[in-house]
């Protein structure tokens, strides 16, 4: 600093993604397309004008009016419109074609450059010759070919790089999950807090002690020193259920501390954290995924040399024939200038035939077969709720042989639901409706996903948003809750009043609408007694009931075990020290999941389930939907390895997921398919997004790919037939028949 220099930290979000943004390529192809479109629209309009005038047999002023001898107005306009497109709008194709030829690979760019250049040069040469000879009519030119071809090809390239540029969004969104700052603390004896300060995460080192408050993200991977809480680790495991944390528990960078304040010792920082490894996995998958060699490029590798060879043979053949028998050339080239030497006439005719072969092999059909079909396919997909990012995933999807599904949020709804509410004991003491109101009131104060699911279920069962009052609420992570509930009749009476009002409002209701409301649980004194009564409520697992002195009968243990074998979470309810009920809660399988798995299996695809959940839940879900192969307790890196293993077996793999933890596998798969209701990171990393979050669209996207590729192949067949028929004619093979 004394020498005038300053130091700054390298920000994590500033590195690693610039090469994936395709910013230069997007700007390059966008500008090329706009320029080509500017000159291409008038060319297309003039072509329509020419067709209309020819069909109506009317006088064509633009064709017949001569600006100079041999130069018509239409050819002059075409020349003016084509020249900027050929040398400015098409310059990128020349650069790419040069590189292709340099490495001895004739791809689509070589074919485009060859055809447009020959069409342009041939048109300019015959115009100059006609003007030099002061011909009475202007010759037929091919100036319309380059603008029309370049417009569609540059549009396809622009859209392609726009889709590729989306890959960096996944990394940017992943990096945004990293906490920017951390609370660094100094601890005294017995973990007492001596001091604390806010520092940037880049300054943290292993062994640092940190304080993480409720609602904050863990800045590093670490181990809990003191405190208890619940943590949302869905970015790693994909599971919505929070994990209880206490002294000795491990925490993960990027996950969220939900409840209590924790003291954490950093064990992995910077690039060594689990979140940083996920970022690296996504980046490596996106940069290492080999681009698909399109069918047009493969055909061009054979087509270009063949056309060039045929053109050369045509030139040599007609030169030999012309010098051997000039009468043949004189017969089929009657408009030559008699004053020219015979040798020059033969050369003109031979070069005209050779250039015609190259021109007739115009790659319009080959070049437009893919982009036009892809545009239609992606448009149809968008209309049906399937967002396809470019032509590559649309072309690849039909080759898929294995489909890998995530569980939570993909095959399941991603949120826990109450599947069963079983009542035990004397129903006369606490009626089912009253118990429902008590449980809903107690769990309304809980932030746990299970508590939210229970409260939602109780409100739906009671058809009301009103609940009772809750006091002395206590939540013990990993066990359950305890509280005192009162005034539940407010909820019950609100339901009864609503039902009575609906009844009175109906046409068949009794005329006396001022009749007093009947209290269902007894007389008015009974109602008052209920309102004043407080219920001591316990809701939680077996251990919570045991610690609270509530006896759990063997039959209840058996019922809980039965649900737990199916992957459900069993929760017990006790009121005033007596066990009253059990709730079975689970992340329910989507209605269409089993049908989708059966359909994919019937299509001959291998269906696999990967989940970060436990083995028991994975087996239960796999059995429900019909998946034969399931892997449980897998981390993001494990999902990537499984996709790579399938790819090494020669299978094209589709990965279907919705969470941050799925993003590396989505990027690694040949086709990544994200659920529309999933995280932004997963959507950004995927190739296809199911906007309606309906799994049936997985099948639809594969079928759409098959139909699109079939259309592309049909287009190629017609293009090849056109060239196979046209090339011999252009070479002069049909002159004798004419």
XYZ file of C-alpha atoms in Angstrom:
738
model
C 0.000 0.000 0.000
C 2.910 2.313 0.657
C 3.921 1.900 -2.999
C 0.437 2.863 -4.182
C -0.977 -0.637 -4.754
C -4.210 -2.007 -3.363
C -5.338 -5.596 -2.783
C -8.731 -7.081 -3.541
C -10.235 -10.515 -3.057
C -11.002 -12.626 -6.103
C -14.761 -13.091 -6.000
C -15.944 -16.624 -6.614
C -18.771 -15.531 -8.878
C -16.362 -13.704 -11.172
C -14.520 -16.802 -12.315
C -15.336 -19.820 -14.362
C -18.405 -18.880 -16.353
C -17.295 -16.337 -18.957
C -16.290 -18.988 -21.492
C -19.766 -20.547 -21.294
C -21.762 -17.392 -21.950
C -21.276 -17.421 -25.760
C -21.686 -13.634 -25.658
C -19.453 -12.970 -28.657
C -21.025 -15.763 -30.712
C -24.546 -14.586 -29.909
C -23.725 -11.017 -30.918
C -21.891 -12.222 -34.024
C -24.740 -14.353 -35.375
C -27.427 -11.881 -34.340
C -25.747 -9.070 -36.283
C -25.181 -11.365 -39.268
C -28.833 -12.439 -39.266
C -30.152 -8.869 -39.021
C -27.906 -7.747 -41.889
C -28.906 -10.709 -44.055
C -32.564 -10.151 -43.204
C -32.305 -6.479 -44.166
C -31.149 -7.406 -47.689
C -32.901 -10.773 -47.863
C -36.475 -9.482 -47.477
C -36.302 -7.357 -50.672
C -34.809 -10.343 -52.521
C -37.666 -12.576 -51.385
C -40.191 -9.891 -52.342
C -38.668 -9.586 -55.821
C -38.739 -13.369 -56.236
C -42.446 -13.388 -55.406
C -42.956 -10.543 -57.885
C -41.139 -12.492 -60.615
C -43.199 -15.626 -59.968
C -46.473 -13.700 -60.050
C -45.561 -11.868 -63.269
C -44.473 -15.096 -64.970
C -47.619 -16.946 -63.927
C -49.864 -14.180 -65.265
C -47.848 -13.841 -68.506
C -47.571 -10.107 -67.992
C -44.837 -7.772 -69.183
C -41.985 -7.887 -66.669
C -40.504 -4.403 -66.593
C -37.683 -5.258 -64.221
C -36.568 -8.170 -66.383
C -36.929 -6.540 -69.778
C -35.712 -3.024 -69.008
C -31.987 -2.663 -69.704
C -29.877 -0.286 -67.638
C -26.921 -1.083 -69.870
C -26.643 -3.543 -72.761
C -26.620 -7.020 -71.176
C -27.606 -5.669 -67.708
C -31.283 -5.684 -66.747
C -32.801 -3.727 -63.864
C -33.593 -6.897 -61.919
C -30.017 -8.189 -62.174
C -28.648 -4.814 -61.078
C -30.944 -4.779 -58.014
C -30.109 -8.393 -57.205
C -26.382 -7.623 -57.478
C -26.710 -4.629 -55.141
C -28.638 -6.677 -52.556
C -26.507 -9.813 -52.795
C -23.022 -8.264 -52.548
C -23.247 -7.031 -48.891
C -24.740 -10.365 -47.846
C -22.054 -12.378 -49.611
C -19.047 -10.548 -48.200
C -20.304 -9.053 -44.909
C -23.225 -11.190 -43.729
C -21.508 -14.403 -44.827
C -17.950 -13.669 -43.698
C -18.278 -15.926 -40.632
C -19.070 -18.880 -42.874
C -15.905 -18.222 -44.883
C -13.805 -18.252 -41.709
C -15.381 -21.480 -40.459
C -15.132 -23.122 -43.894
C -11.439 -22.221 -44.091
C -10.789 -23.888 -40.738
C -12.773 -26.919 -41.826
C -10.815 -27.325 -45.074
C -7.572 -26.676 -43.194
C -8.267 -29.722 -41.039
C -9.597 -31.737 -44.018
C -13.224 -31.905 -42.879
C -15.890 -30.882 -45.367
C -18.840 -29.786 -43.225
C -21.982 -27.777 -43.845
C -20.068 -24.478 -43.822
C -17.902 -25.638 -46.737
C -20.990 -26.571 -48.724
C -22.669 -23.228 -47.997
C -19.584 -21.209 -48.928
C -18.977 -23.284 -52.055
C -22.518 -22.947 -53.358
C -23.020 -19.252 -52.540
C -19.589 -18.265 -53.826
C -20.042 -20.154 -57.081
C -23.546 -18.744 -57.537
C -22.257 -15.208 -56.910
C -19.077 -15.460 -59.006
C -20.853 -17.221 -61.868
C -23.581 -14.558 -61.896
C -21.049 -11.711 -61.891
C -18.955 -13.312 -64.662
C -21.849 -14.001 -67.043
C -23.165 -10.466 -66.438
C -19.761 -8.982 -67.267
C -19.516 -11.155 -70.369
C -23.013 -10.141 -71.482
C -22.186 -6.470 -70.928
C -18.876 -6.828 -72.774
C -20.637 -8.487 -75.706
C -23.515 -5.933 -75.504
C -26.032 -8.782 -75.479
C -29.650 -7.801 -76.262
C -30.937 -9.765 -73.224
C -29.604 -10.045 -69.720
C -28.690 -13.620 -68.720
C -30.286 -15.636 -65.957
C -28.337 -15.227 -62.698
C -28.261 -16.835 -59.244
C -27.952 -13.664 -57.130
C -31.047 -14.645 -55.159
C -29.402 -17.773 -53.709
C -26.936 -16.273 -51.150
C -29.351 -13.879 -49.378
C -32.139 -16.421 -48.981
C -29.778 -19.146 -47.780
C -27.814 -16.935 -45.395
C -30.981 -15.550 -43.762
C -32.224 -18.947 -42.607
C -28.816 -20.399 -41.733
C -27.727 -17.389 -39.637
C -31.092 -17.413 -37.840
C -30.532 -21.054 -36.901
C -26.978 -20.349 -35.695
C -28.161 -17.371 -33.616
C -30.883 -19.386 -31.898
C -28.440 -22.240 -31.307
C -25.924 -20.009 -29.496
C -28.696 -18.322 -27.533
C -29.622 -21.747 -26.158
C -25.974 -22.598 -25.437
C -25.513 -19.289 -23.642
C -28.087 -20.378 -21.083
C -25.602 -22.900 -19.681
C -23.775 -20.208 -17.686
C -27.026 -19.311 -15.911
C -26.928 -22.604 -14.034
C -23.486 -21.802 -12.627
C -24.452 -18.241 -11.765
C -27.530 -19.431 -9.881
C -25.518 -22.099 -8.090
C -22.948 -19.544 -6.987
C -25.731 -17.295 -5.694
C -26.515 -20.001 -3.114
C -23.151 -19.364 -1.472
C -23.252 -16.959 1.472
C -21.279 -13.792 0.759
C -20.379 -13.090 4.402
C -20.006 -15.063 7.630
C -20.029 -14.237 11.335
C -16.570 -15.144 12.637
C -16.498 -15.556 16.407
C -13.850 -15.968 19.083
C -14.770 -18.495 21.760
C -13.672 -18.576 25.368
C -13.866 -21.388 27.922
C -16.997 -23.537 27.694
C -17.661 -22.116 24.190
C -18.549 -18.723 25.619
C -18.703 -15.937 23.038
C -15.821 -13.467 23.393
C -16.149 -11.466 20.157
C -17.643 -11.648 16.686
C -17.166 -9.870 13.352
C -18.551 -10.029 9.826
C -16.018 -11.258 7.264
C -16.178 -12.293 3.632
C -16.342 -16.046 3.051
C -13.145 -15.956 0.985
C -11.220 -15.106 4.176
C -12.432 -18.120 6.157
C -10.025 -20.932 6.991
C -10.356 -24.405 8.400
C -10.849 -24.406 12.152
C -12.573 -20.996 12.262
C -15.558 -20.787 14.593
C -18.708 -19.288 13.071
C -22.126 -18.323 14.361
C -25.061 -19.092 12.065
C -28.384 -17.488 12.991
C -31.828 -18.876 12.040
C -32.693 -18.231 8.406
C -29.073 -17.811 7.302
C -27.138 -20.059 4.939
C -24.177 -22.004 6.242
C -21.134 -20.313 4.654
C -18.880 -23.412 4.816
C -18.990 -27.121 5.440
C -18.504 -27.645 9.142
C -19.289 -29.376 12.416
C -21.689 -28.070 15.028
C -19.948 -27.045 18.266
C -22.970 -25.903 20.230
C -26.697 -25.376 19.764
C -29.582 -27.342 18.273
C -31.580 -26.577 15.147
C -33.049 -27.955 11.940
C -31.323 -27.499 8.566
C -32.780 -27.501 5.056
C -30.275 -29.556 3.039
C -32.429 -29.977 -0.054
C -29.712 -28.499 -2.303
C -27.627 -31.602 -1.610
C -30.094 -34.414 -0.945
C -33.130 -33.026 -2.767
C -35.289 -33.982 0.225
C -37.680 -31.396 1.657
C -37.584 -32.820 5.189
C -35.239 -30.731 7.386
C -32.440 -32.501 9.237
C -31.946 -32.043 12.975
C -28.578 -30.613 14.004
C -26.834 -30.769 17.351
C -23.292 -30.841 18.720
C -21.157 -33.030 16.459
C -23.542 -32.856 13.469
C -22.133 -31.968 10.052
C -23.512 -28.977 8.142
C -23.235 -28.212 4.429
C -22.371 -24.895 2.775
C -25.399 -23.350 1.098
C -27.951 -25.194 3.246
C -30.248 -23.110 5.457
C -30.361 -23.003 9.239
C -34.051 -22.972 10.055
C -34.559 -22.653 13.811
C -31.893 -22.195 16.488
C -28.586 -20.358 16.501
C -25.562 -22.635 15.978
C -21.849 -22.401 16.589
C -19.996 -24.165 13.771
C -16.366 -25.097 13.250
C -15.304 -24.823 9.583
C -13.999 -28.111 8.162
C -14.056 -27.321 4.406
C -13.819 -23.837 2.916
C -13.636 -22.229 -0.516
C -13.323 -24.691 -3.388
C -13.417 -27.656 -1.001
C -17.042 -27.164 0.107
C -19.780 -29.466 -1.144
C -21.517 -26.580 -2.938
C -18.277 -25.643 -4.747
C -17.940 -29.262 -5.847
C -21.482 -29.181 -7.270
C -20.563 -26.016 -9.202
C -17.447 -27.745 -10.533
C -19.428 -30.846 -11.543
C -21.928 -28.736 -13.510
C -19.163 -26.772 -15.219
C -17.187 -29.885 -16.151
C -20.294 -31.610 -17.502
C -21.273 -28.637 -19.638
C -17.825 -28.039 -21.076
C -17.027 -31.708 -21.715
C -20.322 -32.637 -23.393
C -19.387 -33.211 -27.027
C -21.536 -31.309 -29.543
C -23.689 -33.414 -31.799
C -22.438 -33.736 -35.359
C -25.564 -32.919 -37.296
C -26.721 -35.115 -40.110
C -26.191 -32.281 -42.588
C -22.504 -32.104 -41.662
C -22.087 -35.855 -42.085
C -23.774 -35.774 -45.475
C -21.671 -32.789 -46.483
C -18.523 -34.789 -45.834
C -19.511 -37.061 -48.734
C -21.594 -34.649 -50.790
C -19.059 -31.807 -51.227
C -16.199 -33.928 -52.616
C -18.644 -35.786 -54.861
C -20.038 -32.570 -56.356
C -16.593 -31.073 -56.874
C -15.423 -34.288 -58.543
C -18.512 -34.401 -60.771
C -18.024 -30.757 -61.756
C -14.401 -31.403 -62.664
C -15.355 -34.477 -64.699
C -18.001 -32.409 -66.499
C -15.429 -29.747 -67.378
C -12.870 -32.246 -68.645
C -15.462 -34.331 -70.520
C -16.935 -31.415 -72.463
C -13.503 -30.030 -73.297
C -12.506 -33.404 -74.734
C -15.823 -33.818 -76.561
C -15.773 -30.245 -77.857
C -12.297 -30.434 -79.294
C -13.019 -33.894 -80.740
C -16.348 -32.911 -82.339
C -17.185 -29.188 -82.363
C -20.556 -29.957 -83.945
C -21.814 -31.309 -80.598
C -21.038 -28.020 -78.866
C -22.487 -26.084 -81.785
C -25.701 -28.112 -81.486
C -26.221 -27.609 -77.761
C -24.708 -24.111 -77.492
C -26.348 -22.335 -80.422
C -26.175 -18.806 -78.943
C -22.377 -18.533 -79.085
C -20.717 -15.633 -80.859
C -19.644 -16.883 -84.331
C -16.725 -14.473 -84.329
C -15.091 -16.302 -81.411
C -12.503 -19.052 -82.064
C -13.840 -22.623 -81.697
C -11.477 -23.346 -78.809
C -12.853 -20.414 -76.798
C -16.438 -21.482 -77.502
C -15.664 -25.026 -76.270
C -14.092 -23.678 -73.082
C -17.085 -21.378 -72.451
C -19.528 -24.210 -72.874
C -17.474 -26.601 -70.692
C -17.105 -24.059 -67.892
C -20.783 -23.162 -68.081
C -21.731 -26.849 -67.694
C -19.263 -27.348 -64.827
C -20.465 -24.243 -62.979
C -24.062 -25.283 -63.533
C -23.274 -28.584 -61.781
C -21.905 -26.705 -58.758
C -24.831 -24.289 -58.774
C -27.492 -26.978 -59.089
C -25.925 -28.607 -56.016
C -27.060 -25.611 -54.012
C -27.367 -26.662 -50.349
C -30.595 -24.781 -49.766
C -32.527 -27.993 -49.184
C -29.725 -29.625 -47.202
C -29.004 -26.466 -45.244
C -32.615 -25.706 -44.414
C -33.772 -29.279 -43.755
C -32.623 -29.176 -40.130
C -33.301 -25.575 -39.006
C -36.813 -25.420 -40.453
C -37.817 -28.756 -38.895
C -36.240 -27.755 -35.569
C -38.095 -24.433 -35.548
C -41.379 -26.197 -36.130
C -40.563 -28.880 -33.541
C -39.585 -26.395 -30.834
C -42.679 -24.323 -31.644
C -44.971 -27.333 -31.294
C -43.216 -28.227 -28.043
C -43.704 -24.717 -26.629
C -47.409 -24.820 -27.497
C -47.695 -28.037 -25.494
C -45.736 -26.886 -22.458
C -42.348 -28.334 -23.475
C -39.530 -25.773 -23.703
C -36.686 -27.171 -25.835
C -33.421 -25.224 -25.768
C -32.204 -25.516 -29.341
C -31.929 -28.186 -31.986
C -29.366 -30.486 -30.351
C -31.597 -31.810 -27.536
C -34.492 -32.110 -29.979
C -32.366 -34.233 -32.310
C -30.820 -36.247 -29.460
C -33.985 -37.125 -27.498
C -35.091 -39.817 -29.968
C -31.835 -41.718 -29.331
C -32.436 -42.010 -25.587
C -32.093 -45.553 -24.253
C -32.104 -44.873 -20.496
C -34.177 -42.431 -18.445
C -32.974 -41.557 -14.945
C -35.542 -40.033 -12.556
C -34.985 -38.091 -9.385
C -37.561 -38.883 -6.683
C -38.519 -35.831 -4.657
C -40.331 -33.232 -6.726
C -40.047 -35.325 -9.871
C -41.814 -38.642 -9.346
C -43.395 -37.215 -6.181
C -45.053 -33.869 -5.492
C -42.093 -32.654 -3.445
C -44.193 -31.717 -0.431
C -45.333 -33.983 2.415
C -49.047 -34.808 2.640
C -51.150 -36.505 5.285
C -52.164 -39.879 3.869
C -53.943 -41.253 6.946
C -55.267 -39.953 10.287
C -56.025 -42.936 12.563
C -57.850 -42.414 15.900
C -57.238 -44.459 19.052
C -59.008 -44.691 22.391
C -62.382 -43.330 23.546
C -63.932 -41.180 20.834
C -66.593 -39.917 23.249
C -63.901 -38.069 25.219
C -62.419 -36.324 22.179
C -64.457 -36.496 18.970
C -62.701 -36.863 15.584
C -63.557 -33.294 14.548
C -62.376 -31.888 17.878
C -59.121 -33.867 17.687
C -58.580 -32.589 14.150
C -59.020 -29.010 15.375
C -56.675 -29.614 18.330
C -53.938 -31.098 16.130
C -54.306 -28.359 13.488
C -54.077 -25.655 16.156
C -50.983 -27.203 17.732
C -49.091 -27.632 14.457
C -50.052 -24.155 13.186
C -47.199 -22.750 15.280
C -44.655 -25.164 13.771
C -42.374 -24.270 10.851
C -41.464 -27.893 10.176
C -42.673 -29.180 6.764
C -44.508 -32.010 8.536
C -46.267 -29.493 10.753
C -47.238 -27.393 7.747
C -48.640 -30.496 6.031
C -50.630 -31.487 9.140
C -52.089 -27.995 9.570
C -53.072 -27.847 5.896
C -54.761 -31.248 6.157
C -56.705 -30.274 9.289
C -57.934 -27.033 7.723
C -59.073 -28.935 4.643
C -60.874 -31.541 6.779
C -62.632 -28.839 8.786
C -63.187 -26.593 5.732
C -62.036 -23.539 7.641
C -59.043 -21.266 8.058
C -59.916 -20.511 11.702
C -58.236 -22.530 14.415
C -57.969 -22.364 18.197
C -55.355 -20.775 20.432
C -51.931 -22.226 21.218
C -49.784 -21.428 24.245
C -46.508 -22.678 25.710
C -45.406 -24.015 22.309
C -42.122 -25.917 22.338
C -40.444 -27.654 19.393
C -37.658 -30.154 20.050
C -35.730 -30.912 16.823
C -35.767 -34.589 15.938
C -38.556 -35.456 18.383
C -41.725 -33.381 18.174
C -43.707 -30.558 19.758
C -45.615 -29.863 22.960
C -48.115 -27.103 23.692
C -51.414 -26.171 25.274
C -54.436 -25.733 22.993
C -57.665 -23.918 23.863
C -60.697 -22.352 22.218
C -60.898 -24.981 19.480
C -64.678 -24.486 19.420
C -64.043 -21.240 17.567
C -62.993 -23.357 14.620
C -65.747 -25.951 15.049
C -68.498 -23.372 15.490
C -67.247 -21.420 12.473
C -67.621 -24.573 10.384
C -71.127 -25.223 11.733
C -72.165 -21.615 11.076
C -70.903 -21.819 7.496
C -72.788 -25.062 6.926
C -75.968 -23.583 8.465
C -75.683 -20.466 6.313
C -75.268 -22.554 3.173
C -78.277 -24.630 4.197
C -80.420 -21.544 4.836
C -79.317 -20.004 1.564
C -80.433 -23.043 -0.451
C -83.924 -22.986 -2.127
C -85.102 -25.969 -0.085
C -84.092 -24.466 3.264
C -86.746 -23.921 5.947
C -88.433 -20.527 6.014
C -87.362 -19.782 9.588
C -83.833 -18.466 9.051
C -83.688 -16.950 12.538
C -83.659 -20.357 14.224
C -80.973 -20.607 16.913
C -77.711 -22.392 16.033
C -77.546 -25.887 17.527
C -74.347 -26.734 19.391
C -73.302 -30.224 18.372
C -71.268 -31.140 21.479
C -73.990 -30.421 24.070
C -75.820 -27.480 25.502
C -74.564 -23.936 25.909
C -72.901 -24.664 29.217
C -71.064 -27.550 27.557
C -69.872 -25.244 24.791
C -68.646 -22.707 27.330
C -66.845 -25.454 29.215
C -65.136 -26.619 25.998
C -64.043 -23.114 25.129
C -62.456 -22.644 28.545
C -60.849 -26.089 28.548
C -57.168 -26.387 27.772
C -55.661 -29.476 26.174
C -52.083 -30.557 26.812
C -50.937 -31.748 23.389
C -47.940 -33.844 22.378
C -47.188 -34.606 18.724
C -44.075 -36.486 17.654
C -42.288 -39.813 17.286
C -42.034 -42.824 19.612
C -39.084 -41.386 21.504
C -40.971 -38.163 22.162
C -43.909 -40.077 23.614
C -41.581 -42.186 25.748
C -39.747 -39.137 27.121
C -43.117 -37.560 27.944
C -44.439 -40.621 29.756
C -47.089 -41.597 27.175
C -47.519 -45.334 26.775
C -47.545 -46.660 23.198
C -49.320 -49.991 22.779
C -47.762 -52.810 20.701
C -50.614 -52.530 18.164
C -49.707 -48.885 17.606
C -46.037 -49.833 17.188
C -47.087 -52.372 14.547
C -49.236 -49.819 12.708
C -46.343 -47.342 12.689
C -43.918 -49.983 11.426
C -46.285 -50.888 8.610
C -46.366 -47.285 7.391
C -42.631 -46.839 7.831
C -42.000 -49.870 5.634
C -43.878 -48.000 2.887
C -41.637 -44.983 3.296
C -44.166 -42.958 5.303
C -43.431 -40.890 8.401
C -45.634 -41.961 11.323
C -46.450 -39.262 13.890
C -48.272 -39.911 17.178
C -50.758 -37.559 18.879
C -51.405 -37.502 22.641
C -53.931 -35.268 24.417
C -53.801 -34.838 28.201
C -51.340 -37.696 28.506
C -53.466 -40.180 26.534
C -52.516 -41.487 23.063
C -55.325 -40.406 20.718
C -54.170 -40.867 17.147
C -51.520 -41.428 14.524
C -50.827 -39.524 11.309
C -49.100 -41.149 8.335
C -47.298 -38.503 6.268
C -45.396 -38.926 3.027
C -44.382 -37.176 -0.143
C -47.137 -38.606 -2.333
C -46.334 -40.037 -5.774
C -47.661 -38.052 -8.729
C -50.755 -39.536 -10.285
C -49.180 -39.970 -13.708
C -45.815 -41.341 -12.500
C -46.664 -45.057 -12.787
C -48.193 -44.572 -16.256
C -45.100 -42.722 -17.460
C -42.757 -45.440 -16.186
C -44.861 -48.171 -17.834
C -44.955 -46.238 -21.112
C -41.190 -45.642 -21.154
C -40.555 -49.297 -20.332
C -42.905 -50.356 -23.142
C -40.870 -48.130 -25.486
C -37.834 -50.260 -24.658
C -36.152 -47.699 -22.389
C -34.302 -48.538 -19.185
C -35.846 -46.564 -16.288
C -33.753 -45.839 -13.174
C -34.554 -44.054 -9.888
C -31.845 -42.015 -8.112
C -32.603 -40.365 -4.781
C -30.821 -38.931 -1.790
C -33.521 -40.387 0.450
C -33.105 -43.552 2.516
C -33.227 -47.068 1.070
C -36.620 -47.938 2.556
C -38.335 -44.919 1.012
C -36.563 -45.480 -2.318
C -37.760 -49.113 -2.448
C -41.319 -48.090 -1.562
C -41.529 -45.374 -4.226
C -39.881 -47.607 -6.852
C -42.447 -50.328 -6.139
C -45.349 -47.868 -6.431
C -44.306 -46.506 -9.837
C -42.894 -49.744 -11.268
C -39.183 -48.866 -11.434
C -37.001 -51.962 -11.241
C -33.653 -50.260 -10.619
C -33.349 -47.771 -7.753
C -30.357 -46.238 -5.945
C -30.782 -44.523 -2.570
C -28.707 -42.121 -0.463
C -26.857 -40.785 -3.513
C -25.123 -37.404 -3.523
C -24.896 -35.091 -6.574
C -21.504 -36.556 -7.517
C -22.952 -40.069 -7.302
C -25.731 -39.121 -9.720
C -23.156 -37.841 -12.202
C -21.146 -41.062 -11.873
C -24.241 -43.166 -12.509
C -25.050 -41.174 -15.659
C -21.444 -41.531 -16.819
C -21.558 -45.282 -16.148
C -24.619 -45.658 -18.366
C -22.966 -43.548 -21.071
C -19.854 -45.733 -20.981
C -22.138 -48.676 -21.697
C -23.081 -46.956 -24.964
C -26.489 -45.723 -23.799
C -27.884 -42.284 -24.526
C -29.144 -41.023 -21.161
C -31.919 -38.606 -20.218
C -31.945 -37.242 -16.674
C -35.225 -35.924 -15.233
C -34.897 -33.785 -12.092
C -35.969 -30.613 -10.352
C -33.443 -29.713 -7.640
C -30.076 -28.064 -7.230
C -28.623 -31.462 -6.384
C -29.808 -32.753 -9.786
C -28.113 -29.999 -11.816
C -24.727 -31.765 -12.285
C -26.471 -34.905 -13.573
C -28.799 -32.804 -15.763
C -25.759 -31.176 -17.352
C -23.895 -34.490 -17.754
C -26.801 -36.371 -19.353
C -27.195 -36.419 -23.122
C -30.570 -34.768 -22.564
C -31.336 -33.016 -19.264
C -35.063 -32.610 -18.551
C -36.117 -30.263 -15.728
C -39.510 -30.034 -14.060
C -40.968 -26.546 -14.533
C -41.831 -26.213 -10.849
C -38.237 -27.044 -9.868
C -35.361 -24.773 -8.911
C -33.945 -22.112 -11.231
C -30.586 -23.892 -11.161
C -32.047 -27.146 -12.474
C -34.046 -25.325 -15.163
C -30.941 -23.434 -16.288
C -28.832 -26.616 -16.429
C -31.403 -28.640 -18.382
C -31.860 -28.957 -22.146
C -35.643 -29.412 -21.952
C -38.029 -27.834 -19.428
C -41.471 -29.309 -18.736
C -43.404 -26.099 -18.097
C -46.560 -27.874 -16.906
C -44.527 -30.122 -14.544
C -46.415 -33.104 -15.963
C -44.305 -36.251 -16.289
C -46.288 -37.331 -19.343
C -44.425 -34.564 -21.177
C -41.246 -36.663 -20.825
C -42.857 -39.175 -23.176
C -44.182 -36.349 -25.363
C -40.722 -34.790 -25.740
C -39.242 -38.108 -26.881
C -42.088 -38.638 -29.362
C -41.733 -35.059 -30.601
C -38.036 -35.678 -31.180
C -38.786 -38.842 -33.168
C -41.265 -37.056 -35.409
C -38.959 -34.062 -35.894
C -35.973 -36.222 -36.826
C -38.199 -38.214 -39.181
C -39.211 -34.945 -40.875
C -35.552 -33.897 -41.112
C -34.673 -37.194 -42.769
C -37.569 -36.885 -45.213
C -36.324 -33.383 -46.061
C -32.846 -34.770 -46.670
C -34.230 -37.511 -48.898
C -36.047 -34.983 -51.073
C -32.939 -32.797 -51.168
C -30.748 -35.693 -52.215
C -33.246 -36.876 -54.824
C -33.334 -33.355 -56.238
C -29.563 -33.268 -56.440
C -29.237 -36.802 -57.802
C -31.674 -35.992 -60.598
C -30.450 -32.451 -61.192
C -26.712 -33.051 -61.251
C -26.661 -35.394 -64.265
C -28.952 -33.053 -66.164
C -26.739 -30.082 -65.314
C -23.701 -32.041 -66.418
C -25.321 -32.513 -69.836
C -26.419 -36.140 -69.535
C -29.892 -35.280 -70.770
C -28.919 -33.160 -73.754
C -29.295 -36.044 -76.154
C -32.839 -36.674 -75.010
C -33.822 -33.075 -75.578
